[in-house]
Amino acid sequence: MASVTVNEELCKGCGLCVDACPKNIMRLDSAKINQKGYHTAHCAEPENCIACAFCATMCPEVAITVEK
Amino acid sequence: MASVTVNEELCKGCGLCVDACPKNIMRLDSAKINQKGYHTAHCAEPENCIACAFCATMCPEVAITVEK
Amino acid sequence: MAVVFEKTELLTDLPMHYCPGCTHGIIHRIVAEALDELGIGKTAVGVAPVGCAVFAYDYFNCDMMEAAHGRAPAVATGIKRVCPDKCVFTYQGDGDLASIGTAEIVHAATRGEKITAIFVNNAIYGMTGGQMAPTTLPGQVTTTSPNGRDVEHCGYPVPMCEMLATLSGSAYIQRVSVHDVKHVKAAKKAIKNAFAAQMENKGFTMIEVLSTCPTNWGLSPLEAVQWLKDNMIPAYPLGVFKGAEA
Amino acid sequence: MAVVFEKTELLTDLPMHYCPGCTHGIIHRIVAEALDELGIGKTAVGVAPVGCAVFAYDYFNCDMMEAAHGRAPAVATGIKRVCPDKCVFTYQGDGDLASIGTAEIVHAATRGEKITAIFVNNAIYGMTGGQMAPTTLPGQVTTTSPNGRDVEHCGYPVPMCEMLATLSGSAYIQRVSVHDVKHVKAAKKAIKNAFAAQMENKGFTMIEVLSTCPTNWGLSPLEAVQWLKDNMIPAYPLGVFKGAEA
Amino acid sequence: MKKLMKGNEAIAEAAVKAGCRYFFGYPITPQNEIPEYMSRRLPEVGGCFLQAESELAAINMVYGAGGAGARVMTSSSSPGISLKQEGISYLAGAEVPCVIVNIMRGGPGLGGIQPAQSDYYQATRGGGHGDYRTCVLAPASVQEAVDLTQLAFDIADRYRNPVMVLGDGMIGQMMEPVDMDKSYRPAVDLADKIWAANGHIPTPGRPRSIINSLFIDPKVLERHCERLDAKYKKIAESECRWQEEMLENAELVVVAYGTTSRVVRSAIRKCRQQGLRVGLLRPITLFPFPTEAIRNTLGTAKCYLAVEMSAGQMVDDVRLAVNGERPVHFYGRMGGMVPTVAEIMDEIRKYATPYQKTPAEIALDSAIDEKFQSVTDAVGHILQRTRKKMKATGSGK
Amino acid sequence: MKKLMKGNEAIAEAAVKAGCRYFFGYPITPQNEIPEYMSRRLPEVGGCFLQAESELAAINMVYGAGGAGARVMTSSSSPGISLKQEGISYLAGAEVPCVIVNIMRGGPGLGGIQPAQSDYYQATRGGGHGDYRTCVLAPASVQEAVDLTQLAFDIADRYRNPVMVLGDGMIGQMMEPVDMDKSYRPAVDLADKIWAANGHIPTPGRPRSIINSLFIDPKVLERHCERLDAKYKKIAESECRWQEEMLENAELVVVAYGTTSRVVRSAIRKCRQQGLRVGLLRPITLFPFPTEAIRNTLGTAKCYLAVEMSAGQMVDDVRLAVNGERPVHFYGRMGGMVPTVAEIMDEIRKYATPYQKTPAEIALDSAIDEKFQSVTDAVGHILQRTRKKMKATGSGK
Amino acid sequence: MEKQFLIAGFGGQGVLLIGQLIAKTAMAEGREVSWMPSYGPEMRGGEANCAVVVSDEAIGSPLVSEPEILVAMNKPSLRKFMPKMPAGGLLLYNSSLIEDRNLREDIRIIAVPCNEIAESLSTPRVANMVMLGALQAATKIFSKEVLLAVMSEWLGKKKAHLFEVNKQALGMGRALVR
Amino acid sequence: MEKQFLIAGFGGQGVLLIGQLIAKTAMAEGREVSWMPSYGPEMRGGEANCAVVVSDEAIGSPLVSEPEILVAMNKPSLRKFMPKMPAGGLLLYNSSLIEDRNLREDIRIIAVPCNEIAESLSTPRVANMVMLGALQAATKIFSKEVLLAVMSEWLGKKKAHLFEVNKQALGMGRALVR
Ligand SMILES: Cc1ncc(C[n+]2csc(CCOP(=O)(O)OP(=O)(O)O)c2C)c(N)n1
Ligand SMILES: Cc1ncc(C[n+]2csc(CCOP(=O)(O)OP(=O)(O)O)c2C)c(N)n1
Ligand code: SF4
Ligand code: SF4
Ligand code: SF4
Ligand code: SF4
Ligand code: SF4
Ligand code: SF4
Ligand SMILES: [Mg+2]
Ligand SMILES: [Mg+2]
């Protein structure tokens, strides 16, 4: 169990984190829209997160913090 | 026997032709001075000239004509 | 809980202005982290280019200068000669470094100028809206090569690493990519190598980073990283072109 | 009597202004003869540089343009695009081509511009009185490297042939010398090869000719050719760097 | 038929129509549509578009192509034009005709990318070294951008001189209707370019060509400069263009060019409606500057107002023209800010007082007023009477 | 002790004395002695001379070094200065202090290498894009080249602005005695360069430094431009310098700077001896231009004559200053020709009539003449008498 | 007569096209027109807008600082430009993306659920056409017929198959106003 | 007092040095001085000259268009500049390289066989010093003593051994004039 926090005001919904996650647990939130009009990402299954930080490594906005 | 003509107004007395001649027959004329103040070159022994045009090949002023 | 990953202090808190999925952001991060990890970040001086990274001075949390288009290596030279013990780097696009700034990068390299150039090659002029760059691939459509780059008419991509490696002044030159996690990590290592070589006064150092431009390539962010992998890497082989990997 | 050797009609009758023993004159001659022998001389268009050869337009007996310092390849590009069937050549010194004009020559090469650059490398700025050139040898004394070129401070000689050979657009690149009869003849052959390759639309062609500057080297004409042979050739190896010799 | 076109694209198409077959440029906002359009269009007409490695290379390619006799154009925006200054000086010195488009943006340095007019000095005084002038044409609409671009090629060829089309981000980016069907024909007075260095076989009538600006003997160079100077004087005499609007009786003459002149025009129309005697003198050529046209307004003008998107550059030329005979005021915006009609109206009001009526006019007016009063009074009486009647008859419910 | 020094070398040494430790340049005649001197001298004082690959690189190295807080200089001549225009605009926009030397030569294009003053517009109006000004100092002797070079560094630092020293081939190449022992001290009002981007550890009082000229929001850029403009106005108020010579009662005021002013001075001296009421006003700063100083001569001046080695550039500033209140004439040579004293005297004679005496003066003069006559007559009588006596006494043998 | 439009939204919402079609239609009807886009660095995610002026005489400034007619396709545009409208102006806003809160009371307001209607046509990209239809009906500054002709010309042969859906979108926009 | 010198010859004949030594000497004697070389492209073989002005007040133009005192070290210089001399001027010419033909009659003329004298000293390079000696003696604008001091300073320590031969050359030049 790890914690993956996405800074929603920085996220631009590019999906690179989603693609990078080996556990396939990052999702873009099609319902939510941030101030700039993007569907932001979040970790859908923190319980399955292995804190590999692959998502953060690929995030161009440096919007992701990973804790364990 | 060949004829080597140096255009005296072009010659700058650099001596490259003298150095290039395989027969050692090109000379700078220390007595003569041209309009620009240079001691010009000439072929001192036309009878020994083999018309190889080495002198002309090295002349930066393209001042030499070789005939045979 | 322990922090596994967080934003380095060498980046400011300002949101970056890049398009969604543009890998400029990744490159910013690894440059900042590399500086930070070497302990030379706070006193580094960076030079921002003219190109999409024109606001880089807003993001790198150190002294920064904004250079004229292509002249970053000359500006960095001026800085480095005044501050020989500081880490001085440029961050330049392919239009900036490989087109208008060719003379400046070549001569910084041949002078063995002790600076590091971070060269972001996205095969296009991003900021001005997708014109052909010297690095544009043969056949690639851009707004100024509407029928695809015709090499007979406007020439071939410039291999900057290969070219600059022929110069004695260059100490460390490597080409990397950021299209996936593995390559991002390798890219960061390369950048660290280059900074380290700079601080050891080895000479000129440059890391070429293959990067995406989803907007002007007309692709989604995911398609863009794929296109980079499929098309750019074959044209721009990755590797160390000068110097030994640390 | 038959004429074995006389001045080609492709050179005008004007006396050249070069210093005694300066090999610029030899290079002028072999360029003109090469054009003439290929039958492309009368309709050739030459571009004169800024450097000691600045008056080249007075000597080459064909259409000529005087370019700004370093920009001859760009000027030649403009001409060639308008006159694609004419032989277009530049005649440039090392300051002109390898320093201020670096971007223009690199991009003419990478574009595969169908022009020929005659690159006269005398390891110095002749016309302005002997300042350091990018091609100046390590340790060589010039008016701006009064203690000899210090590579740690101001870098290394630029090997233009080697560098431009890395570019796909370059078709024929060779380095030659004119310090003796044998080399002058080889140089002329190289220049003919380059012009021929241009007329076959093969791409960018360049012949680097190692040349003397007795005046600014502070040597007599004979000492100068010797110095070239002893010092420049080891630093600038002769040979074909791109393309096949015809 | 008219077509809605962007200024940048219209300039490009106008050039093609004027026989321009060579374009060398480098991207920079806000003029990118010019090279982009040319990259599509020139190959269609057998021409050549080349993206140069820099503005320096571009202007020197222009020198080469122009020297070889072609109609050739380049375009850029402020910082890029600064980089071309050495090249422009060479073009002028070697008398190579060409057209250079500057779609100005805010400066100095990297500045911004919004419309500005702060390269006026650079364009009209020669930002490059030496005594030379480029002819400078300043369109105020997309249609005029078309017309002036075509004119630019003729002027360039007529005088063997570079000509600059000086627009700004607004002229480049806006769309307006343009008539592109008007067929362009080069001016009849243009001679063959026998001077061109294009590898022609020399003949006695047309010896080999040398394109050059180097004259090492100062006496010879001075003679060359005098010839150039005489040419610039001839350009000044023959090619000056301007537009006058509502200058009749104008006590305040506003001088503005390009984008600014449009805003000024709107402001002046409104001010005229408010009785202010104000008019517009719009220079179309900036070099030559319409000095005489300005002096012709001295008869009515009590003062002048120059409006620019700059800290005040053209105002120098207005002052030189007015020569101290009237006050010359200045209003400017900078950095990409375009003045609004309201701002300019405020400015106009500072210098133009509403029109003062003559006694005769006042008499006439009060006569009319009296007449009107008597009419309305009469109508009022009738209404009152009618109403009373209605009340009385009860039909008012 | 005075030393005989070449202008170029004196400028270089003066810069070193003023604390300049960085020089980036590129060879070009007639200023090569500056980089050559620096290449010898700077290493001696722990500084750094670097020959750049081009003028573009040089000016951008200057930007880097100046931005990092150093006193830095570059020098070139006309075509090279044209290439620096983008860079100069950036230096002004980002407010980086530096000193730029232009040793002018004839143009346009490659032109020639003899002295000229045809880059006046470029220097004073900004050859680069955008609204900016460099302060321009124009020495007329080698000693002044020294003094103004040192002053240039102070002005540059005071206003965070590039300053240009504008000389020509003659100032650069000639030798004159100079006093190099005067010890230079930077002006006392100069503040620490806490804005410099030199990799300092940021503190609350001195946060990280950003050197930049980009302001993408036009409102912000306009504010920046206004700040710059206010600075230029302050420079205009505080830094204007000029020299007056024989302006008392001058009916003709000749305005000339640099090399030309020396020739004019000789001409004026001779003309004064011939009774012509002519004086010299020599601008030392070209921007700011000594407008007020010129206006102060309106009291006596009947007309003005601007003399330049150009087709007429500074004359615009003279006209703007005189503002139509007097005629302004122009005399110029071009292409490297330096006017001679005789030429300028001829020109002066066109506009200045010999001094006409008032009746009172005429009366006084004739009174003096009469007195003189009577004295000499008296002396003559005495001598005659004496001689006669001597003859008579025989002592004259 | 001079009418000033400002059409604003996210880049990609087709606001520049709305403006161009207005300008082209008015031009076809013999009016003077100008169209002026906002422009910035190319990097995406920003806002886009264009100003259109339609007039009976030569147009002065093509910029619109106080829009008589404002089309707001998203919230930031509404926030930015509504305060600059003169009293009595006309606001059309995309009610699919904007809740009707804090609207001014001194202007005429028309809510257009552009995205919903477009999605009802299974062609989300015609949301801008819905808006254009509403605008046409609300202003009548240019005619429906000429607008359709201009649209058809704009689509050209290649996209002629899209004419119907665009026409439908326009019609549904118009219907909202009647 | 203002005196204008023009010293001309081939590049390499040391004409610039003659001028500099005059200027330095006059400066050492408290005069205003200026020295202005001709300059051109670096390529050799051309002519060189320099103008020196010595004056009691601030010097105007350092150029000398009508030389009162002309030193011609070779024929082309003589041909070029002699016609520009004012009547009554002083010409010193290098008679080793110039035959005395077609000389003007309205000027004072001194022939100096510089090269012969220098060769007699086995030091061809001091030909210019012979001329300078003659010039000093002929004009007396500056003193022999100060000239010698200036020369010694100019030679410095490294070339101090050359002082004697230079002094001799000067002396032989002076002797010619007396
Ligand atoms: C002298 C000059 N020329 C051109 C420009 C316009 N310009 C801005 S960015 C850019 C190119 C950007 O391309 P690149 O360097 O590849 O960076 P990217 O945006 O792709 O990251 C250009 C040409 C400029 N600002 N200045
Ligand atoms: C823009 C510009 N910069 C500098 C110069 C001065 N300049 C003239 S020739 C030259 C260099 C010549 O050296 P090179 O090209 O090696 O030719 P060489 O004289 O040695 O044959 C320079 C710097 C110039 N004319 N224009
Ligand atoms: S840390 Fe690794 S596992 Fe967890 S969400 Fe990110 S990529 Fe997936
Ligand atoms: S990679 Fe970053 S910006 Fe992209 S979707 Fe994930 S969190 Fe958002
Ligand atoms: S032709 Fe040959 S042999 Fe004859 S003189 Fe010349 S070099 Fe000597
Ligand atoms: S090579 Fe030519 S210039 Fe040199 S000495 Fe011989 S003939 Fe004369
Ligand atoms: S335009 Fe391209 S390079 Fe620039 S920010 Fe957008 S995606 Fe990145
Ligand atoms: S200076 Fe050197 S390169 Fe120039 S002509 Fe003289 S010897 Fe030749
Ligand atoms: Mg790019
Ligand atoms: Mg050279």
Coordinates of C-alpha atoms in Angstrom, one line a residue, chain E residues 2-4 6 29-30 113-115 169-170 173-178 262-263 265-266 269 338-341, chain G residues 2 19-20 23-24 27 31-37 39-41 57-63 65-66 153:
Chain E
K2 CA -13.2 39.5 -53.0
K3 CA -11.8 36.8 -50.8
L4 CA -11.4 36.9 -47.0
K6 CA -5.2 36.9 -43.6
T29 CA 5.7 34.9 -34.9
P30 CA 3.6 36.8 -36.0
I113 CA 4.7 39.0 -30.1
Q114 CA 1.8 41.5 -30.2
P115 CA 1.6 44.3 -32.7
G169 CA 1.1 41.7 -35.9
M170 CA -2.4 43.1 -36.6
Q173 CA -2.9 38.3 -38.5
M174 CA -6.2 39.9 -39.4
M175 CA -8.5 38.8 -42.2
E176 CA -10.2 41.3 -44.5
P177 CA -11.7 41.0 -47.9
V178 CA -9.2 41.4 -50.7
R262 CA -7.2 52.8 -38.7
V263 CA -7.9 53.4 -35.1
R265 CA -9.6 57.2 -38.5
S266 CA -12.4 55.8 -36.5
R269 CA -14.9 60.3 -37.7
V338 CA -3.0 48.8 -29.6
P339 CA -4.6 52.1 -28.8
T340 CA -8.4 52.2 -28.6
V341 CA -10.7 54.7 -30.4
Chain G
E2 CA -21.2 48.7 -37.4
G19 CA -15.8 34.2 -36.6
Q20 CA -14.6 33.5 -40.0
A23 CA -17.1 37.5 -41.6
K24 CA -17.4 35.6 -44.9
M27 CA -18.8 39.9 -46.8
R31 CA -20.6 44.5 -46.0
E32 CA -17.2 45.6 -44.9
V33 CA -15.7 43.0 -42.5
S34 CA -12.7 42.3 -40.5
W35 CA -11.6 39.3 -38.5
M36 CA -8.8 39.4 -36.0
P37 CA -7.7 36.4 -33.9
Y39 CA -2.5 34.9 -31.1
G40 CA 0.1 33.8 -28.7
P41 CA 3.0 31.3 -28.4
E57 CA -18.2 51.7 -44.0
A58 CA -14.5 51.1 -43.9
I59 CA -13.5 49.5 -40.6
G60 CA -11.2 51.3 -38.2
S61 CA -9.8 49.1 -35.5
P62 CA -10.5 45.4 -36.1
L63 CA -10.0 44.9 -32.3
S65 CA -12.4 46.0 -26.7
E66 CA -16.1 46.4 -25.6
E153 CA -18.3 26.6 -49.9

